[in-house]
XYZ file of C-alpha atoms in Angstrom:
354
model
C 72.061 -35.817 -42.067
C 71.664 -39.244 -43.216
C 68.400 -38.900 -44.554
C 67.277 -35.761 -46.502
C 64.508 -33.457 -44.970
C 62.349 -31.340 -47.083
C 61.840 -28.084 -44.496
C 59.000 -25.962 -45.441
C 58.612 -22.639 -43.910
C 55.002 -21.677 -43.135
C 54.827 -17.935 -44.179
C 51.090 -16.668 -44.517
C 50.758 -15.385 -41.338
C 50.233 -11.306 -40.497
C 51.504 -11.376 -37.040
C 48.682 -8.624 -36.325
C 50.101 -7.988 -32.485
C 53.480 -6.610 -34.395
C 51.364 -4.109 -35.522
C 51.954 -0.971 -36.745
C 55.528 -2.138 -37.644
C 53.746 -5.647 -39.058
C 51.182 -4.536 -41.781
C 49.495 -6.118 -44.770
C 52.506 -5.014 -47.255
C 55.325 -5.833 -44.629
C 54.062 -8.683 -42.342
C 56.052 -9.604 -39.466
C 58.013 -12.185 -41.742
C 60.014 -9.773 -43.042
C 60.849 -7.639 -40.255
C 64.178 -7.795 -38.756
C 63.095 -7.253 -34.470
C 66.261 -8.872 -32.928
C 68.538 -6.132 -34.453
C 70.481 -8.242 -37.014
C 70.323 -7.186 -40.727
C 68.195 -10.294 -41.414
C 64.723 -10.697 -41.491
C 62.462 -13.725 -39.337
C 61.795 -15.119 -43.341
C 65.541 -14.832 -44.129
C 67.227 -15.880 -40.763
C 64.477 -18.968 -40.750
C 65.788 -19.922 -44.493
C 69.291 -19.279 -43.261
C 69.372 -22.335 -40.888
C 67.349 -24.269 -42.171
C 69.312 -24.528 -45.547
C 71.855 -24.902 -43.615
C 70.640 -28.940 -42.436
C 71.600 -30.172 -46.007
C 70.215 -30.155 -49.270
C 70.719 -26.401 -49.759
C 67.501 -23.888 -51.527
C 66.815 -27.080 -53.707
C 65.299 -28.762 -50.727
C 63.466 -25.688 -49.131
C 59.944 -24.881 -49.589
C 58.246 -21.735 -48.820
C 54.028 -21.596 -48.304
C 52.754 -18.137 -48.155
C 49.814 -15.899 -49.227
C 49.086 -14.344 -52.354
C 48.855 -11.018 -51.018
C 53.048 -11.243 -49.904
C 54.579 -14.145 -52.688
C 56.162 -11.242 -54.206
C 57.864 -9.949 -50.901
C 58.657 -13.599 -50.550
C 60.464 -13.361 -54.157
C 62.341 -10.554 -53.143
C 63.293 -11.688 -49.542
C 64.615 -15.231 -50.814
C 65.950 -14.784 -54.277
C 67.710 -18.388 -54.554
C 64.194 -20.179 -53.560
C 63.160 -22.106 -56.631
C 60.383 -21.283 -58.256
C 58.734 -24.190 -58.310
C 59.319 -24.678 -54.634
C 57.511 -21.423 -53.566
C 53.630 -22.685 -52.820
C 50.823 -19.167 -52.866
C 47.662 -19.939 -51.068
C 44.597 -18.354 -52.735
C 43.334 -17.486 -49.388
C 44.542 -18.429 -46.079
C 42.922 -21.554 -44.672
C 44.924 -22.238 -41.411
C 47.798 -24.517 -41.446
C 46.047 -27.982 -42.205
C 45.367 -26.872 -45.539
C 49.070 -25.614 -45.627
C 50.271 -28.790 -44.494
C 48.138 -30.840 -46.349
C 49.027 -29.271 -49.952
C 52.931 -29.352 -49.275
C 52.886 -32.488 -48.231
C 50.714 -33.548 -51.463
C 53.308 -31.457 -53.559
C 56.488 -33.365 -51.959
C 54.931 -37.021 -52.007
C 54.340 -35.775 -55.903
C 57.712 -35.106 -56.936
C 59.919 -37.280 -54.087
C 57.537 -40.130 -52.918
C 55.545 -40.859 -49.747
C 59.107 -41.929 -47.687
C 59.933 -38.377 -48.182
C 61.066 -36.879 -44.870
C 58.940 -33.373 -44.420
C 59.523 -30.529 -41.405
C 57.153 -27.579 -41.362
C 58.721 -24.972 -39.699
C 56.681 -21.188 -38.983
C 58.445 -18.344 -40.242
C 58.793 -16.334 -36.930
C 60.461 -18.256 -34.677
C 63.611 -17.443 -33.224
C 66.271 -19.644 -32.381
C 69.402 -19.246 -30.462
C 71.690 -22.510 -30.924
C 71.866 -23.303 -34.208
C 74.250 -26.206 -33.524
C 71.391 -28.115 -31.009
C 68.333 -26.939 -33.807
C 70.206 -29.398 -36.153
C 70.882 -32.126 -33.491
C 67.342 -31.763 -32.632
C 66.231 -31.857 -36.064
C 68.783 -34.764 -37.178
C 66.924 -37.161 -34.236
C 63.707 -35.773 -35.452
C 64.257 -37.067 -39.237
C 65.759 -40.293 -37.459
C 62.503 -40.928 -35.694
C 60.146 -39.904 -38.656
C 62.269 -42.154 -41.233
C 62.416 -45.248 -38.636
C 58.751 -45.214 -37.171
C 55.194 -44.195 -38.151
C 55.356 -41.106 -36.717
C 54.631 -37.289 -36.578
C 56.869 -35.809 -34.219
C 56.825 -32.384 -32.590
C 59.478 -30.503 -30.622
C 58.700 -29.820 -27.241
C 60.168 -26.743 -25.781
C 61.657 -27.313 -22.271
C 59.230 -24.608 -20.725
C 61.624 -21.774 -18.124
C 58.441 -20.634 -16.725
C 54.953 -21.092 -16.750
C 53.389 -19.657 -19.547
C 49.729 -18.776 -20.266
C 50.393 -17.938 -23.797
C 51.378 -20.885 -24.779
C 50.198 -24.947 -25.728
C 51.007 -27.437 -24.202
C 52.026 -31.283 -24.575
C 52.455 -33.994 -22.260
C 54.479 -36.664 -22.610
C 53.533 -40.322 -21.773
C 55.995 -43.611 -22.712
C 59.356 -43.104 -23.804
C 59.532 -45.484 -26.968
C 63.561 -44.629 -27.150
C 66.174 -42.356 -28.179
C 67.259 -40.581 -31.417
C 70.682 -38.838 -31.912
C 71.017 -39.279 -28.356
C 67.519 -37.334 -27.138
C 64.674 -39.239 -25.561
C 61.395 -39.469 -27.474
C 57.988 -39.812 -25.559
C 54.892 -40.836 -27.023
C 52.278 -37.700 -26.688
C 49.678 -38.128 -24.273
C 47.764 -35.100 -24.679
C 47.665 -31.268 -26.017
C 46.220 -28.902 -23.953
C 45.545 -25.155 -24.996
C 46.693 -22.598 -23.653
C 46.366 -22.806 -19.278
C 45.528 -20.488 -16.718
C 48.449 -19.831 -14.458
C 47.540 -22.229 -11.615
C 47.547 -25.269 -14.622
C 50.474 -23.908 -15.984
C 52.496 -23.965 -13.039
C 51.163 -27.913 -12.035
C 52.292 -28.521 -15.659
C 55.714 -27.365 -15.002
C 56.124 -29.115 -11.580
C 55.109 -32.794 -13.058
C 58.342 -32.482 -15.281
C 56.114 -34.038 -18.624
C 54.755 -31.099 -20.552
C 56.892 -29.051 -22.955
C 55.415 -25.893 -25.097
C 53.762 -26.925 -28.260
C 56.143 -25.006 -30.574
C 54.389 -25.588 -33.584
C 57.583 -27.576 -35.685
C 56.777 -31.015 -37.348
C 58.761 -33.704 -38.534
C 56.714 -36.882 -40.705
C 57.070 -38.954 -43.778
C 54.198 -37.573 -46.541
C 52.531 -40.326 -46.728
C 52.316 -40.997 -42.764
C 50.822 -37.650 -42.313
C 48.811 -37.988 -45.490
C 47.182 -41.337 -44.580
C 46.758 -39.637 -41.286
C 44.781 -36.925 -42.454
C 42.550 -39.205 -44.273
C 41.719 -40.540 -41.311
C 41.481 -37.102 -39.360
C 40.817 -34.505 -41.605
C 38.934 -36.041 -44.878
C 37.334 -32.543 -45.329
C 40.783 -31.112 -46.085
C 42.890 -33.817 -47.707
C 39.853 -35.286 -50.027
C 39.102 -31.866 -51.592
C 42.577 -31.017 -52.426
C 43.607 -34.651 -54.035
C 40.303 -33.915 -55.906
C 40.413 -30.297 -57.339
C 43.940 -29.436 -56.101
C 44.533 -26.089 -55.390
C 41.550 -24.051 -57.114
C 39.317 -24.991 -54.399
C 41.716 -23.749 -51.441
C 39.330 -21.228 -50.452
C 36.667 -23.436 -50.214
C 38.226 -25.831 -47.395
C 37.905 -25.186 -43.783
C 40.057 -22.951 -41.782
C 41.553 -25.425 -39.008
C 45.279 -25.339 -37.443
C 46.762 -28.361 -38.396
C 46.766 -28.777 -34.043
C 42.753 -28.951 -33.901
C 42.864 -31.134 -37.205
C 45.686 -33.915 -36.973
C 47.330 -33.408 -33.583
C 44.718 -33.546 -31.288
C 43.726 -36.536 -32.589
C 46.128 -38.731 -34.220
C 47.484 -41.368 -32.100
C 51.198 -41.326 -33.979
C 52.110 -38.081 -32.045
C 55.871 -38.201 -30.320
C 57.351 -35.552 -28.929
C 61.318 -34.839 -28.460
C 61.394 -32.004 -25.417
C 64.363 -29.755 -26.595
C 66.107 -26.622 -25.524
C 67.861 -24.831 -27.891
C 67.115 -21.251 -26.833
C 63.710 -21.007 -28.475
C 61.000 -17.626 -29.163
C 58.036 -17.770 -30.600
C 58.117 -13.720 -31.328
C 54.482 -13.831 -30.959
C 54.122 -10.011 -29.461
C 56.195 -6.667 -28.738
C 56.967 -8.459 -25.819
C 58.808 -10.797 -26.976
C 61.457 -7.959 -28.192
C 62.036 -7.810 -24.533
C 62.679 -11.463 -23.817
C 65.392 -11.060 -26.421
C 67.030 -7.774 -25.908
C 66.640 -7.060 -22.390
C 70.001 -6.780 -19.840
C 70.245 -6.452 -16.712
C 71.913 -3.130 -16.682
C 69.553 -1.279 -18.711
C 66.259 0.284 -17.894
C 64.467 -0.301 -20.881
C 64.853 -2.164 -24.327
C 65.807 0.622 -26.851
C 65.196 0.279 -30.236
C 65.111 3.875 -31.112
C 66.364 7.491 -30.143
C 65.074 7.885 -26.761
C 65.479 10.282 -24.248
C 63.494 9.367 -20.932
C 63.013 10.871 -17.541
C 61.958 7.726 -14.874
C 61.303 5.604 -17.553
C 61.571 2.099 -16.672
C 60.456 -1.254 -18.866
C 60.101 0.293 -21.704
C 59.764 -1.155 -24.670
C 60.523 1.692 -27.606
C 60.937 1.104 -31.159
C 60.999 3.832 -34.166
C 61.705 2.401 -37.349
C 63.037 6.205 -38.318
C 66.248 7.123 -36.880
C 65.228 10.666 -37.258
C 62.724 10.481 -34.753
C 63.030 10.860 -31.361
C 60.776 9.793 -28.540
C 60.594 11.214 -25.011
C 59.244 10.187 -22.088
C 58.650 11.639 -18.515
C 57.365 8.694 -15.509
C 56.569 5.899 -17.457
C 56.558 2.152 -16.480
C 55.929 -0.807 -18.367
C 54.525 0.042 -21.715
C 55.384 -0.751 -25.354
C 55.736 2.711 -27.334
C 56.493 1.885 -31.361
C 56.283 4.693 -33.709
C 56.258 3.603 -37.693
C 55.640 6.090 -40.529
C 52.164 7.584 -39.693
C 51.400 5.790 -36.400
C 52.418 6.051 -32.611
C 51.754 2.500 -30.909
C 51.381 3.337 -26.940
C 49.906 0.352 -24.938
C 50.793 -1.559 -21.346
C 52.731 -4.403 -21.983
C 50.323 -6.603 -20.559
C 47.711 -5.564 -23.086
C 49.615 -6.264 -26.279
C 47.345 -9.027 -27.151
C 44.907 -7.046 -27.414
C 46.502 -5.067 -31.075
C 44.054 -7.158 -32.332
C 41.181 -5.502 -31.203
C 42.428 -2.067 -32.148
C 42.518 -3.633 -35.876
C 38.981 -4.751 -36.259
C 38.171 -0.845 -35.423
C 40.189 0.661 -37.774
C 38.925 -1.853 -40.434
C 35.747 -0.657 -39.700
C 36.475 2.881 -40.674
C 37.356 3.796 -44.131
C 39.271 6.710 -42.645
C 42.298 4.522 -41.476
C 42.661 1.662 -44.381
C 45.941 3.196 -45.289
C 47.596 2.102 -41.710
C 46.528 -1.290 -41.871
């Protein structure tokens, strides 16, 4: 790449709906769910070092409560680029203090992507295309740009963005100036969305100069940016908990948007495991010993080899079985993991399987 980009992988999250496999010592980060030896953290780092620059131009933000699993999961990541949040504060606090760090040591023309740590991505080869007209635009123009997923069908689960004027091409993709964000639709909107041809998913990857995102978060999001320039990181847990979405993107009016398609996951629930792994000539995505009679769409995970699960006349339901814990739920419930956490939070019977 011409022009050096600073990725930063956001890494505080719990992903909660991988539970019981996800839990507060061994978040989703680290898990490996695509059956590779590598872990969302490591195969994330893995192609993203791979852009240029090498670990000296990675960053890492995370939580306290998993820097150390951090440490251990990316041994070459400098010290000094590795960023611990005090408490979690969404990611406009997370992209606000990175971007403060990097404009520090490397100057406000510094070229910054923030990239969440479990995504998975199929073509590495069009990531860095993408990524290589993303730094174009950013270094040429005023501009935050996201990538757009080219949406295969219409999703509820997902944001999305519309694209208004194209302003011109970068490493051979169009670029659009963003029109709107809209949360996540009901069906009916998310199927008009798809047949206007304008709206890609929102998938959460940002490409800006610091000091264009800086000066735009004065603007936007005072309550965040001011605090931090002020008292730096000691008063993280005393800013506001806002998605960098809500607090910048909603509202900035230097938005662009390059819709790409390089085979693209957000891994945001034990479904997802089936978007990945699933052919055509199998019954049910098996992750595990499993012996089944009229079992069909399945999704089965141990993380024991030794154990085996059996099923008689099942259909459609996510089974996941991790040290002292037996996950069964319908697959179109997953989302709702969540809820089964607040209850066992509330009982001081079950802290150890949280």
């Amino acid at each position: 790449m011409n022009t050096l980009l600073f990725p930063v992988i956001l890494a505080g999250g719990k992903g909660e709906r991988f539970w019981p496999l996800s839990r507060k010592d061994r978040p989703k980060q680290f898990l490996s769910l695509d059956g590779s030896s590598r872990s969302l953290l490591q195969a994330t780092a893995d192609r993203l070092i791979e852009l240029g620059g090498g670990w000296d131009s990675l960053w890492v933000i995370t939580s306290s409560q998993i820097a150390e699993g951090v440490r251990q999961q990316l041994p070459d990541l400098p010290v000094e680029n590795l960023l611990i949040e005090s408490e979690g504060r969404d990611t406009a606090a997370a992209v606000a203090w990175t971007s403060l760090e990097i404009k520090r040591r490397y100057g406000e023309d510094a070229v910054i992507g923030f990239f969440p740590a479990d995504h998975w991505i199929a073509d590495q080869e069009a990531f860095a295309h993408t990524l290589n007209a993303a730094t174009q635009l950013a270094t040429s123009t005023a501009a935050i740009v996201t990538l757009g997923i080219k949406p295969t069908f219409p999703s509820t689960g997902y944001g999305y963005i519309e694209q208004g004027e194209k302003i011109g091409s970068f490493n051979e993709l169009p670029a659009y100036h963003v029109n709107r964000f809209t949360e996540k639709p009901d069906r009916e909107t998310a199927e008009t969305f798809l047949s206007t041809g304008r709206f890609s998913w929102n998938s959460g990857m940002f490409v800006f100069r610091a000091g264009v995102v800086l000066k735009e978060l004065h603007t936007h999001a005072p309550e965040i940016i001011e605090p931090l320039e002020q008292h730096g990181p000691d008063i993280y847990p005393q800013l506001p908990k806002k998605s960098i979405d809500y607090a910048l993107m909603e509202k900035t009016t230097l938005a662009y948007v390059l819709p790409v398609d390089f085979g693209w996951d957000d891994l945001g629930d034990w479904n997802a495991i089936e978007r990945l792994l699933k052919t055509e000539d199998t019954p049910n995505v098996e992750l595990a010993t499993h012996v089944g009679l009229d079992t069909q769409g399945a999704i089965i995970y141990a993380s024991n080899p030794e154990d085996v699960v059996v099923t008689i006349g099942l259909e459609d339901v996510v089974i996941v079985r991790d040290r002292n814990v037996t996950l069964v739920v319908k697959k179109e419930r997953t989302q709702e993991i969540k809820q089964i956490l607040k209850i066992l939070q509330s009982d001081s019977r079950f802290t150890d399987l949280l």
